[in-house]
């Protein structure tokens, strides 16, 4: 498993995933949950939404391809997720069927090849304000991952600005529509990785230096790949991004919009960019927040994340040194974290339930905390507690990132993450290349480089053909808003102008803040994005929003 989020083998960990726990009193601690979510909306090698209840398949028949869906009231979805629905919001659900293999883009799907003539079911939710006026249409949401649930995300964002959700200016004018992409959560989920293998993967040494330890990680990834290949065979490439982007056009048609209005976070920016290339004339407005550079191959993308996380961690250590009263591991936070990982390799602390806080779990606690600036103090406390023999804070952070439930069960987040990322990826380094990069990146990015290098083994050992997405201009599309955060660890800021340039119609909006994704965190960012979504007013060239 790889750390973090973006397009290499990481997961946009929705900081719901990164730092929200399952707690019994859902309403009292509701605001920090949603605020944390919006601050990090996004799971690729670690981005998961909080799951307070199982994501059961929605009831109802899936509408056949090309037909209107049958919407039904579904208040049970927000009830299961957070204990209640938002005030003045109505929730409706539907399911649509899409071709498993869109082939050359024919509306009925391919007539030959893997999945020909078969369908996937795509789950949708629509949150509509009872105070809606002058309705523009639907705002379709994707939170990233790949592997995160858009159904869950739409629910969280429907609660409005008081809870860190979308502004009322948006919910007053748009239906908020979330969908689980093919293979994710409620949409014909792909599931082939056992809980035991996920525990082993997250708990494994993030920098296996000895050859035997490295070979052990190779073996674990090979076993995962073999089991997924045995279950899904030649249909594994059908979970790729281009197929999912074609599903998005079916979603657009299902909600009755002539053109798509879309908000995509992290990996969701790749999905949106692919849609814009396939259907430029059907774009109304796209907001791509936490931009992924589609032109980066696996190695370049993994190194970019290593650099991004190293930079974010440096920002954390500087904050720690300047705020010793709130950072119990000051003044040398890097030394404290590095020492904690080293000690966990030699003698991991055992929790009351018998779990050992190995180096891998400590590492993922660090990854988890960097998705939002609010996570920094929690990391400092967790490392300080670990030094005192209490690993609970480490497991709280790491489990949230991994989507691990208290009983040890995982959602299909990482199954889908691997299936999508590896279907997309044409570059397949050898094990020897990975081993060499592990050593090289240890020198350049000492804390995160080795883990991002060995994380590539997931796709190295993955079976099946590849189905790469397009990487070109969105000729004929209107201006597309591409949002980047200067301190983003998972989708480093450098990818923002790269994506805008590739599309040819991208307009960059910069937030000089910390964490993963920007909207709607400050008045400057919110005003610019709202004006674009509502009136199609494009921000001025070079607009930079301050951190506060």
XYZ file of C-alpha atoms in Angstrom:
548
model
C 0.000 0.000 0.000
C 1.245 3.450 -0.674
C 0.767 6.546 1.365
C -1.382 9.402 0.492
C -3.371 10.724 -2.393
C -3.159 11.968 -5.899
C -2.671 9.660 -8.786
C 0.172 7.393 -7.843
C -0.509 4.434 -5.598
C -1.814 6.426 -2.769
C -5.221 7.265 -1.653
C -6.602 10.717 -1.322
C -7.328 10.321 2.211
C -10.264 12.369 2.996
C -9.501 13.791 6.253
C -12.613 12.276 7.338
C -10.437 9.383 6.839
C -7.451 10.946 8.271
C -8.774 12.222 11.363
C -12.225 11.475 12.236
C -13.022 8.684 14.580
C -16.182 6.700 15.058
C -17.836 8.252 18.070
C -21.219 7.558 19.648
C -22.324 11.153 20.102
C -22.446 12.098 16.438
C -24.275 15.384 16.598
C -22.293 17.043 19.377
C -18.994 16.550 17.541
C -20.477 17.042 14.124
C -18.800 20.293 13.209
C -15.194 19.110 13.536
C -16.062 16.040 11.535
C -17.308 17.983 8.550
C -14.691 20.691 8.825
C -11.985 18.068 8.794
C -13.588 16.496 5.768
C -13.742 19.645 3.696
C -10.215 20.544 4.655
C -8.903 17.342 3.230
C -11.484 15.981 0.911
C -9.066 13.735 -0.499
C -8.485 9.648 -0.305
C -5.489 8.080 -3.096
C -3.459 6.120 -0.954
C -5.178 6.989 2.144
C -8.236 9.050 1.779
C -11.365 7.601 3.311
C -14.638 8.911 4.573
C -15.805 8.069 8.068
C -18.186 5.182 8.062
C -20.468 5.129 11.063
C -22.573 2.396 9.519
C -22.171 -0.142 6.700
C -22.568 1.251 3.212
C -25.339 -1.077 2.178
C -26.491 -1.343 -1.394
C -29.293 1.137 -2.013
C -32.700 -0.341 -2.635
C -34.356 -0.139 -5.999
C -33.804 -1.318 -9.538
C -31.053 0.256 -11.586
C -32.356 2.242 -14.536
C -31.170 0.650 -17.814
C -28.556 2.575 -19.819
C -30.032 5.667 -21.418
C -33.254 5.738 -19.365
C -34.348 8.070 -16.573
C -33.661 6.830 -13.034
C -36.357 6.262 -10.440
C -35.570 8.512 -7.477
C -36.764 7.501 -4.015
C -36.518 9.252 -0.663
C -33.550 7.897 1.311
C -33.234 9.684 4.682
C -31.632 6.521 6.028
C -28.342 7.359 4.263
C -27.526 10.515 6.304
C -29.005 8.778 9.353
C -26.530 5.909 8.979
C -23.581 8.191 8.287
C -23.954 10.939 10.880
C -27.138 10.329 12.812
C -29.432 12.774 11.010
C -30.008 14.690 7.838
C -29.245 18.363 7.431
C -31.971 20.843 8.251
C -34.025 21.894 5.223
C -32.513 19.149 3.060
C -34.264 16.310 1.285
C -32.283 13.247 0.214
C -33.220 11.044 -2.730
C -31.365 8.033 -4.107
C -31.303 6.230 -7.426
C -29.315 3.624 -9.282
C -28.385 3.631 -12.947
C -26.880 0.880 -15.052
C -23.879 1.665 -17.246
C -22.009 -0.546 -19.711
C -19.084 -2.318 -18.084
C -17.075 -1.627 -21.222
C -17.849 1.586 -23.052
C -15.636 0.442 -25.900
C -15.138 3.236 -28.394
C -17.704 5.369 -26.599
C -20.911 3.949 -28.033
C -23.838 4.679 -25.706
C -24.728 0.992 -25.421
C -21.188 -0.164 -24.692
C -18.798 -2.490 -26.445
C -20.083 -5.545 -28.285
C -16.846 -7.492 -27.865
C -14.077 -7.846 -25.322
C -14.133 -8.008 -21.508
C -17.491 -7.082 -19.994
C -19.248 -6.751 -23.351
C -23.014 -6.695 -22.911
C -22.792 -6.503 -19.107
C -23.433 -3.553 -16.817
C -22.272 -2.006 -13.567
C -24.710 -0.300 -11.205
C -23.882 3.269 -10.168
C -25.372 4.584 -6.914
C -26.510 8.231 -6.771
C -27.755 10.530 -4.042
C -29.344 13.954 -4.514
C -29.456 16.483 -1.684
C -31.938 19.262 -2.458
C -32.596 22.257 -0.223
C -36.212 23.019 0.565
C -35.179 26.685 0.276
C -33.815 26.284 -3.225
C -34.578 29.133 -5.606
C -33.581 30.030 -9.157
C -32.247 26.515 -9.595
C -29.311 26.264 -11.999
C -29.011 22.487 -12.072
C -26.989 19.804 -10.314
C -23.505 20.074 -8.838
C -21.947 16.624 -9.226
C -19.348 15.755 -6.571
C -16.368 13.408 -6.540
C -14.134 13.347 -3.430
C -11.157 11.519 -4.899
C -9.280 8.435 -3.866
C -9.768 6.721 -6.147
C -12.027 4.729 -3.880
C -13.845 7.404 -1.865
C -17.635 7.526 -1.815
C -19.298 10.443 -3.555
C -22.603 9.473 -1.953
C -21.115 9.936 1.504
C -19.401 13.150 0.451
C -22.575 14.733 -0.875
C -24.234 14.047 2.477
C -21.395 15.663 4.434
C -21.249 18.699 2.163
C -25.016 19.204 2.373
C -24.798 20.394 5.986
C -23.721 23.893 5.064
C -21.012 26.306 6.183
C -21.805 26.080 9.904
C -20.481 22.515 9.761
C -17.775 22.995 7.137
C -20.028 22.044 4.218
C -20.939 23.887 1.048
C -22.045 27.534 1.171
C -25.777 28.221 1.151
C -25.183 30.262 -2.010
C -24.458 26.924 -3.696
C -27.081 24.726 -2.031
C -29.731 27.411 -2.748
C -29.037 27.149 -6.480
C -27.911 23.550 -7.074
C -28.926 20.035 -6.212
C -25.867 18.372 -4.651
C -25.373 15.043 -6.411
C -22.911 12.429 -5.249
C -22.142 9.157 -6.974
C -19.994 6.197 -6.068
C -17.796 5.491 -9.103
C -17.757 1.995 -10.557
C -16.120 -0.436 -8.163
C -16.537 1.878 -5.148
C -18.726 1.431 -2.033
C -22.310 0.977 -3.280
C -21.521 0.819 -7.020
C -20.732 -2.804 -7.926
C -17.840 -2.727 -5.429
C -14.592 -4.498 -6.206
C -13.431 -6.469 -3.173
C -10.505 -8.854 -3.270
C -8.065 -7.861 -0.497
C -8.506 -9.559 2.859
C -8.532 -7.648 6.126
C -5.473 -9.634 7.187
C -3.519 -8.553 4.104
C -4.515 -4.929 4.621
C -3.385 -5.112 8.248
C -0.098 -6.615 7.094
C 0.345 -3.949 4.422
C -0.294 -0.958 6.673
C 1.722 -2.430 9.516
C 4.723 -3.342 7.339
C 8.025 -1.527 7.707
C 7.672 1.602 5.509
C 11.370 1.348 4.615
C 12.285 -2.370 4.390
C 16.053 -2.055 4.176
C 17.195 -5.684 4.321
C 16.704 -7.745 1.185
C 14.620 -10.298 3.061
C 12.286 -7.591 4.364
C 11.967 -6.066 0.897
C 11.265 -9.480 -0.606
C 8.595 -10.025 2.043
C 6.795 -6.887 0.910
C 7.092 -7.975 -2.705
C 5.500 -11.279 -1.726
C 2.625 -9.573 0.077
C 1.842 -7.405 -2.959
C 2.140 -10.401 -5.277
C -0.359 -12.338 -3.176
C -2.809 -9.426 -3.281
C -2.448 -9.121 -7.046
C -2.898 -12.841 -7.630
C -6.073 -12.972 -5.552
C -7.595 -9.964 -7.305
C -6.606 -11.356 -10.700
C -8.156 -14.720 -9.872
C -11.454 -13.066 -8.900
C -11.818 -10.466 -11.667
C -9.634 -11.761 -14.494
C -9.694 -9.812 -17.742
C -12.245 -7.327 -16.384
C -9.720 -5.582 -14.115
C -8.987 -2.864 -16.733
C -12.670 -1.895 -16.707
C -12.204 -0.045 -13.400
C -9.976 2.591 -15.019
C -10.535 6.341 -15.047
C -11.668 6.720 -18.656
C -14.470 4.207 -18.164
C -15.528 6.052 -14.985
C -15.453 9.401 -16.798
C -17.856 7.987 -19.381
C -20.091 6.892 -16.497
C -20.093 10.538 -15.380
C -21.804 11.495 -18.621
C -24.498 8.960 -17.811
C -24.824 10.648 -14.392
C -25.157 14.037 -16.094
C -27.932 12.691 -18.301
C -29.616 10.971 -15.331
C -29.972 14.249 -13.402
C -31.367 15.960 -16.489
C -28.611 18.506 -17.150
C -27.599 19.395 -20.704
C -24.124 20.271 -19.448
C -22.104 19.120 -16.444
C -21.364 21.271 -13.400
C -18.787 19.423 -11.320
C -16.673 19.705 -8.170
C -13.820 17.203 -8.045
C -11.238 16.897 -5.291
C -7.791 15.272 -5.624
C -8.178 12.168 -7.827
C -11.537 13.702 -8.717
C -9.592 16.336 -10.653
C -8.205 13.593 -12.888
C -11.711 12.250 -13.404
C -12.958 15.739 -14.274
C -10.053 16.458 -16.615
C -10.698 13.182 -18.435
C -14.376 14.062 -18.800
C -13.444 17.457 -20.247
C -11.305 15.811 -22.905
C -13.983 13.263 -23.819
C -16.990 15.617 -23.725
C -15.749 19.219 -23.992
C -19.041 20.475 -25.440
C -20.949 19.066 -22.444
C -19.024 21.043 -19.819
C -20.741 23.934 -18.080
C -18.267 24.458 -15.207
C -15.628 22.240 -13.617
C -13.844 22.996 -10.328
C -10.759 20.787 -9.969
C -9.396 21.216 -6.435
C -6.177 19.489 -5.328
C -4.984 19.052 -8.888
C -3.399 15.894 -10.228
C -1.041 16.193 -13.207
C -2.328 13.494 -15.614
C 0.913 13.508 -17.565
C 2.978 12.181 -14.647
C 3.769 8.489 -14.816
C 4.003 6.243 -11.773
C 7.601 7.006 -10.820
C 7.336 10.772 -11.310
C 4.001 10.891 -9.469
C 5.365 8.917 -6.525
C 8.430 11.138 -6.245
C 6.215 14.214 -6.437
C 4.251 12.955 -3.451
C 7.416 12.131 -1.539
C 8.533 15.718 -2.063
C 5.091 17.067 -1.129
C 4.841 15.129 2.117
C 8.416 16.000 3.068
C 7.636 19.678 2.529
C 4.417 19.457 4.535
C 6.240 17.682 7.344
C 8.866 20.447 7.407
C 6.006 22.940 7.772
C 4.697 20.904 10.701
C 8.106 20.850 12.402
C 8.441 24.627 12.042
C 4.983 25.084 13.546
C 5.968 22.776 16.377
C 9.122 24.741 17.189
C 7.157 28.005 17.209
C 4.285 26.596 19.303
C 5.965 24.541 22.008
C 3.000 25.019 24.321
C 0.784 23.075 21.926
C 3.444 20.691 20.650
C 4.749 18.334 23.340
C 7.462 16.965 21.013
C 9.026 20.401 20.433
C 11.616 21.632 19.680
C 12.805 18.693 17.525
C 9.602 17.234 16.104
C 11.363 15.521 13.211
C 13.751 13.828 15.600
C 10.873 12.690 17.809
C 8.933 11.186 14.898
C 11.984 9.537 13.346
C 12.938 8.096 16.725
C 9.392 6.805 17.256
C 9.462 4.946 13.940
C 12.911 3.517 14.686
C 11.800 2.287 18.116
C 8.658 0.788 16.605
C 10.816 -1.274 14.248
C 12.773 -2.727 17.140
C 10.159 -2.958 19.881
C 6.601 -1.891 18.966
C 4.316 -0.801 21.786
C 1.364 -3.132 22.331
C -2.127 -1.694 22.788
C -4.644 -3.062 25.274
C -6.381 -5.044 22.521
C -3.103 -6.749 21.616
C -2.316 -4.785 18.436
C 1.272 -3.694 18.007
C 2.064 -0.136 16.942
C 4.636 -1.175 14.363
C 6.661 1.246 12.262
C 4.058 1.058 9.517
C 1.201 2.139 11.768
C 3.287 5.014 13.173
C 4.194 6.091 9.646
C 0.565 6.138 8.527
C -0.381 8.151 11.594
C 2.078 10.776 10.339
C 0.652 10.608 6.807
C -2.876 10.945 8.165
C -2.091 14.038 10.218
C -0.627 16.002 7.321
C -3.855 16.226 5.329
C -5.034 19.142 7.466
C -3.199 21.707 9.538
C -5.587 20.833 12.359
C -4.010 17.388 12.433
C -0.589 18.655 13.470
C -1.375 19.017 17.167
C -3.038 15.608 17.194
C 0.111 14.046 15.716
C 2.312 15.721 18.318
C 0.137 14.354 21.122
C 0.048 10.888 19.573
C 3.845 10.683 19.296
C 4.269 12.025 22.828
C 1.786 9.449 24.161
C 3.547 6.689 22.240
C 6.811 7.647 23.894
C 5.005 7.151 27.207
C 3.759 3.703 26.211
C 0.264 4.606 24.961
C -0.291 3.881 21.221
C -4.000 4.794 21.136
C -3.419 8.167 19.441
C -1.279 6.562 16.758
C -3.929 3.953 16.010
C -6.668 6.585 15.996
C -4.887 8.536 13.262
C -3.668 5.554 11.253
C -6.962 3.651 11.403
C -8.876 6.713 10.233
C -6.552 7.021 7.251
C -6.855 3.323 6.435
C -10.606 3.174 6.969
C -10.111 0.395 9.515
C -13.106 -0.203 11.756
C -12.709 -1.066 15.464
C -13.323 -4.761 14.760
C -10.554 -4.847 12.170
C -12.741 -4.756 9.048
C -11.945 -2.528 6.075
C -14.159 -1.006 3.425
C -13.266 -1.606 -0.209
C -11.441 1.712 -0.459
C -8.026 0.229 -1.098
C -9.314 -2.563 -3.309
C -10.828 0.090 -5.574
C -7.765 2.289 -5.218
C -5.458 -0.407 -6.527
C -7.863 -1.500 -9.257
C -8.243 2.034 -10.627
C -4.656 3.214 -10.261
C -3.177 0.074 -11.772
C -5.677 -0.031 -14.655
C -4.673 3.562 -15.473
C -0.920 3.095 -15.196
C 1.118 2.187 -18.273
C 4.510 2.483 -16.544
C 5.552 -0.678 -14.740
C 8.989 -0.421 -13.124
C 10.860 -3.571 -12.249
C 11.384 -4.690 -8.669
C 15.054 -3.813 -9.114
C 14.149 -0.253 -10.148
C 11.920 0.096 -7.108
C 14.715 -1.155 -4.873
C 17.143 1.347 -6.373
C 14.679 4.247 -6.040
C 14.066 3.295 -2.427
C 17.718 3.967 -1.696
C 17.910 7.128 -3.818
C 14.785 8.682 -2.362
C 15.889 7.866 1.182
C 18.651 10.416 0.644
C 16.387 13.059 -0.916
C 13.204 12.572 1.124
C 14.308 10.698 4.250
C 10.958 10.183 5.944
C 8.635 9.630 2.983
C 10.819 8.705 0.008
C 11.409 5.016 0.773
C 7.723 4.347 1.467
C 6.603 6.057 -1.730
C 9.154 4.012 -3.652
C 8.179 0.599 -2.277
C 4.520 1.604 -2.526
C 4.858 1.259 -6.292
C 5.118 -2.512 -5.823
C 1.319 -2.644 -5.666
C 1.065 -1.906 -9.395
C 4.293 -3.741 -10.223
C 2.669 -6.952 -8.970
C -0.838 -6.163 -10.261
C -2.175 -8.429 -13.045
C -4.279 -7.508 -16.040
C -4.084 -5.220 -19.029
C -3.891 -1.456 -18.707
C -6.360 1.153 -19.966
C -4.688 4.575 -19.811
C -6.752 7.771 -19.832
C -6.172 10.592 -22.362
C -3.706 13.393 -21.609
C -4.427 16.279 -23.908
C -6.288 19.513 -24.399
C -9.980 19.962 -23.718
C -10.564 21.695 -27.027
C -13.980 23.315 -27.150
C -14.538 23.333 -23.392
C -15.189 26.596 -21.502
C -12.707 27.842 -18.875
C -12.040 25.238 -16.161
C -11.073 26.340 -12.646
C -8.010 24.498 -11.277
C -7.370 25.066 -7.556
C -4.075 24.348 -5.793
C -2.804 24.667 -2.212
C 0.842 25.629 -1.719
C 1.254 23.335 1.310
C -0.640 20.350 -0.126
C 1.227 17.119 0.702
C -0.788 14.662 -1.399
C -1.201 16.612 -4.639
C 1.748 19.022 -4.511
C 1.081 22.513 -5.799
C 3.343 22.105 -8.833
C 0.705 19.849 -10.359
C -1.879 22.658 -10.421
C -0.401 24.773 -13.235
C 0.596 21.580 -15.051
C -3.014 20.395 -15.205
C -4.293 23.829 -16.217
C -1.712 24.021 -18.987
C -2.462 20.528 -20.285
C -6.172 21.257 -20.599
C -5.472 24.513 -22.427
C -8.544 26.145 -20.867
C -7.491 25.920 -17.208
C -7.470 28.966 -14.942
C -5.368 28.621 -11.766
C -6.616 29.696 -8.332
C -3.952 29.434 -5.604
C -4.498 29.083 -1.877
C -1.422 29.844 0.218
C -2.470 27.415 2.917
C -1.707 24.002 4.368
C -3.324 20.624 3.856
C -5.076 18.827 1.045
C -7.586 20.891 -1.038
C -8.884 24.412 -0.506
C -12.634 24.896 -1.117
C -14.495 26.169 0.872
C -11.938 27.006 3.560
C -11.502 30.778 3.333
C -13.686 33.647 2.166
C -11.288 34.395 -0.702
C -11.367 30.849 -2.090
C -15.091 30.461 -1.435
C -16.040 33.726 -3.157
C -14.008 32.899 -6.249
C -15.342 29.366 -6.600
C -18.959 30.340 -5.858
C -18.904 33.086 -8.497
C -17.536 30.653 -11.044
C -20.091 27.931 -10.279
C -23.098 30.271 -10.138
C -22.426 32.928 -12.766
C -19.480 31.373 -14.656
C -17.282 34.303 -13.629
C -13.683 33.155 -14.005
C -11.223 34.453 -11.360
C -8.631 36.887 -12.601
C -5.395 35.392 -13.824
C -2.906 34.783 -11.020
C -5.354 35.164 -8.116
C -3.720 33.996 -4.881
C -5.720 33.681 -1.682
C -3.962 34.132 1.678
C -3.838 31.330 4.228
C -6.229 33.153 6.558
